XYZ file of C-alpha atoms in Angstrom:
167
model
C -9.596 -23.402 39.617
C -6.471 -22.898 41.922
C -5.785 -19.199 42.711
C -1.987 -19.254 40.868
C -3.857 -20.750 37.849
C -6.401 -17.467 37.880
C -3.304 -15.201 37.762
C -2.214 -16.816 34.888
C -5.208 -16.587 33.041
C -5.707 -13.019 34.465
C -1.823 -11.964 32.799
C -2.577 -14.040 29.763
C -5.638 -11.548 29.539
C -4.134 -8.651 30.073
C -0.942 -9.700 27.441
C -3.980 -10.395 24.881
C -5.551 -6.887 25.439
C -2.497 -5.011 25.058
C -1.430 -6.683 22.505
C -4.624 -6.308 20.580
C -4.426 -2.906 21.625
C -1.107 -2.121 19.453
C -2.121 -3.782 16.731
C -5.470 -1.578 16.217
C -3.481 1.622 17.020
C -0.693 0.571 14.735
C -3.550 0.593 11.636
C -5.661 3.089 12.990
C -6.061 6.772 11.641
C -4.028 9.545 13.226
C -2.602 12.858 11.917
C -1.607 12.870 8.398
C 1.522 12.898 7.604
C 3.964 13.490 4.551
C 6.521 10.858 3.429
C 8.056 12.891 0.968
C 11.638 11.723 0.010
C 14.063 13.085 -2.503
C 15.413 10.141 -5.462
C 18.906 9.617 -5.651
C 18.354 8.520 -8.765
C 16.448 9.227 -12.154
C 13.410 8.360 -13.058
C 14.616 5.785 -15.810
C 15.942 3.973 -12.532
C 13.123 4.110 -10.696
C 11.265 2.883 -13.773
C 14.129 0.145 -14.091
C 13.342 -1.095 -10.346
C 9.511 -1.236 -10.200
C 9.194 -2.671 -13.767
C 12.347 -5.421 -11.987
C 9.852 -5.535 -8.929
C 6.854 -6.308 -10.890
C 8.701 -9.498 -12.789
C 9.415 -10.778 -9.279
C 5.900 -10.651 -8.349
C 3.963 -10.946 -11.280
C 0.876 -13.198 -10.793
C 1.135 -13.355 -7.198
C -2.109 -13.782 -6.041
C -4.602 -11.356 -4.473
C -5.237 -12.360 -0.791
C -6.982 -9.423 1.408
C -4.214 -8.679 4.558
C -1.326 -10.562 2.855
C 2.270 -9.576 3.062
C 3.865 -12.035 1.633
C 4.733 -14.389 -2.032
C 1.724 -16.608 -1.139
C -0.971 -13.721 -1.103
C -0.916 -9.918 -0.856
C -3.220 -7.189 -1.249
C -2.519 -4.021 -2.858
C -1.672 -1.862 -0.097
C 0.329 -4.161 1.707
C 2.033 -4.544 -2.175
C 2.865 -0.662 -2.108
C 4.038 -0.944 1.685
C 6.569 -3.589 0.792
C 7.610 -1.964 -2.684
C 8.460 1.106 -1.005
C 9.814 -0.413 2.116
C 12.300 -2.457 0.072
C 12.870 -0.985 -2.889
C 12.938 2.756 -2.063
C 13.658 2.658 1.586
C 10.935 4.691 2.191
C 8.113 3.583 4.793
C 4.832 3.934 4.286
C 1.116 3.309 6.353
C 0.215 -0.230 5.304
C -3.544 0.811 4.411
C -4.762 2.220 1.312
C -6.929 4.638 3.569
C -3.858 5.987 5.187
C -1.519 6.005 2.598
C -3.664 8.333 0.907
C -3.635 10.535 3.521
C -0.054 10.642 3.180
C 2.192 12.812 0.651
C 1.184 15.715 -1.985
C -1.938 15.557 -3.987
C -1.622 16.033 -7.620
C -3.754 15.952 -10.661
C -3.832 13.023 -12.829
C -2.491 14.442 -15.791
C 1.060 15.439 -13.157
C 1.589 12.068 -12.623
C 4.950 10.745 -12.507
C 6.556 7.719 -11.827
C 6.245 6.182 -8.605
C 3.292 8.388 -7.631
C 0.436 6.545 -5.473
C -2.831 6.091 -7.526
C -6.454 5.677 -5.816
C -9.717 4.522 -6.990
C -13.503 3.980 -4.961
C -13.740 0.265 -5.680
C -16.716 -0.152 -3.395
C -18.693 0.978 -0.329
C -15.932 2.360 1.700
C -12.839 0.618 0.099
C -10.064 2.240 -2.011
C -7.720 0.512 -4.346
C -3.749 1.533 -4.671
C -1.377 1.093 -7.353
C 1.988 2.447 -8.276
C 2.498 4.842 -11.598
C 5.003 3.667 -13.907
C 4.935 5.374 -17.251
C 2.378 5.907 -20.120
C -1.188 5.652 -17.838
C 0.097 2.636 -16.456
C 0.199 1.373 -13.343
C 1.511 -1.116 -10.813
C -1.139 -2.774 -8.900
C -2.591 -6.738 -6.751
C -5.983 -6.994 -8.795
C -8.004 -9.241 -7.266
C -8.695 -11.288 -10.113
C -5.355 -10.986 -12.079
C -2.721 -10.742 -8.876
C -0.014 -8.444 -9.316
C -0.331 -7.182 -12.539
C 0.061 -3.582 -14.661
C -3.002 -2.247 -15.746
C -4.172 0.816 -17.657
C -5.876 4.463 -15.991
C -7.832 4.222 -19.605
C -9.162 0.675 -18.747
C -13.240 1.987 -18.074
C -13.073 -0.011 -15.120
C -10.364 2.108 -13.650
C -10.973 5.414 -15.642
C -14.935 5.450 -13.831
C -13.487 4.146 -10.575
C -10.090 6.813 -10.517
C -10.650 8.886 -6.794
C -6.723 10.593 -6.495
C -3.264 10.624 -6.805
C -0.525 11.567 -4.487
C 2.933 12.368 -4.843
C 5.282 10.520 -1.944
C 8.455 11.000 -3.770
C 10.311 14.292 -5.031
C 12.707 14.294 -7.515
């Protein structure tokens, strides 16, 4: 192999390791933080946009990592509901979202609050409050869907809410 040709490969390297670098730091832990906003509006708005957010998604299906229409998985789901709905930015993993905000007890939940549940070995699910025990969510069978905290699946599985927006 010619020596310029070893550079090359020895940048292209480097380019790949810092790049790999930034994405790992970018999802990795690090102090918590608190993304607590004040609404502008009421909470019949709010209601109004994620219940408008949910009919443009509806059925979308579950992919794990996905950010977009074709697939999307529920934390990346609350990322982008947040991001362009509320214009409020959030960690893109369920781990570190909750980690971020107020903790509150289920029966203080209020719309828009962030709901977690132990859905396996080290794995947490997310979902949005609406109204009513309901809640905003990717399932993984269902896509984007609403779903009920008195389903049993979801009432055995519930781990924690957090509060990310104050009214």
């Amino acid at each position: 192999m010619s020596l310029p040709m070893r550079f090359l490969i020895g940048d292209l390297k480097i380019i790949a390791l810092v790049f790999a670098l930034a994405l790992l730091t970018a999802c990795s832990g690090g102090q918590k933080r608190t993304a607590s906003i004040s609404l502008s509006g009421s909470e019949a708005a709010l209601k109004q946009t994620l219940y408008g957010h949910y009919r443009e998604w509806a059925s979308i299906p579950y992919q794990y990592g996905g950010l977009s229409k074709s697939g999307i998985d529920c934390s990346g789901f609350v990322y982008l509901t947040f991001a362009k709905k509320l214009g409020v930015h959030l960690p893109r993993t369920s781990d570190r979202q909750a980690q971020t905000g107020k903790p509150i007890p289920q029966q203080q939940l209020r719309t828009g609050d962030l709901v977690f549940f132990n859905t396996g070995p080290q794995q947490h699910h997310v979902g949005i409050y609406i109204e009513q025990r309901r809640f905003l969510h990717v399932s993984t069978i269902k896509g984007v869907a609403i779903s009920s905290l008195d389903n049993q699946y979801w009432s055995d599985r519930y781990w924690k809410s957090v509060r990310v927006l104050s009214s």
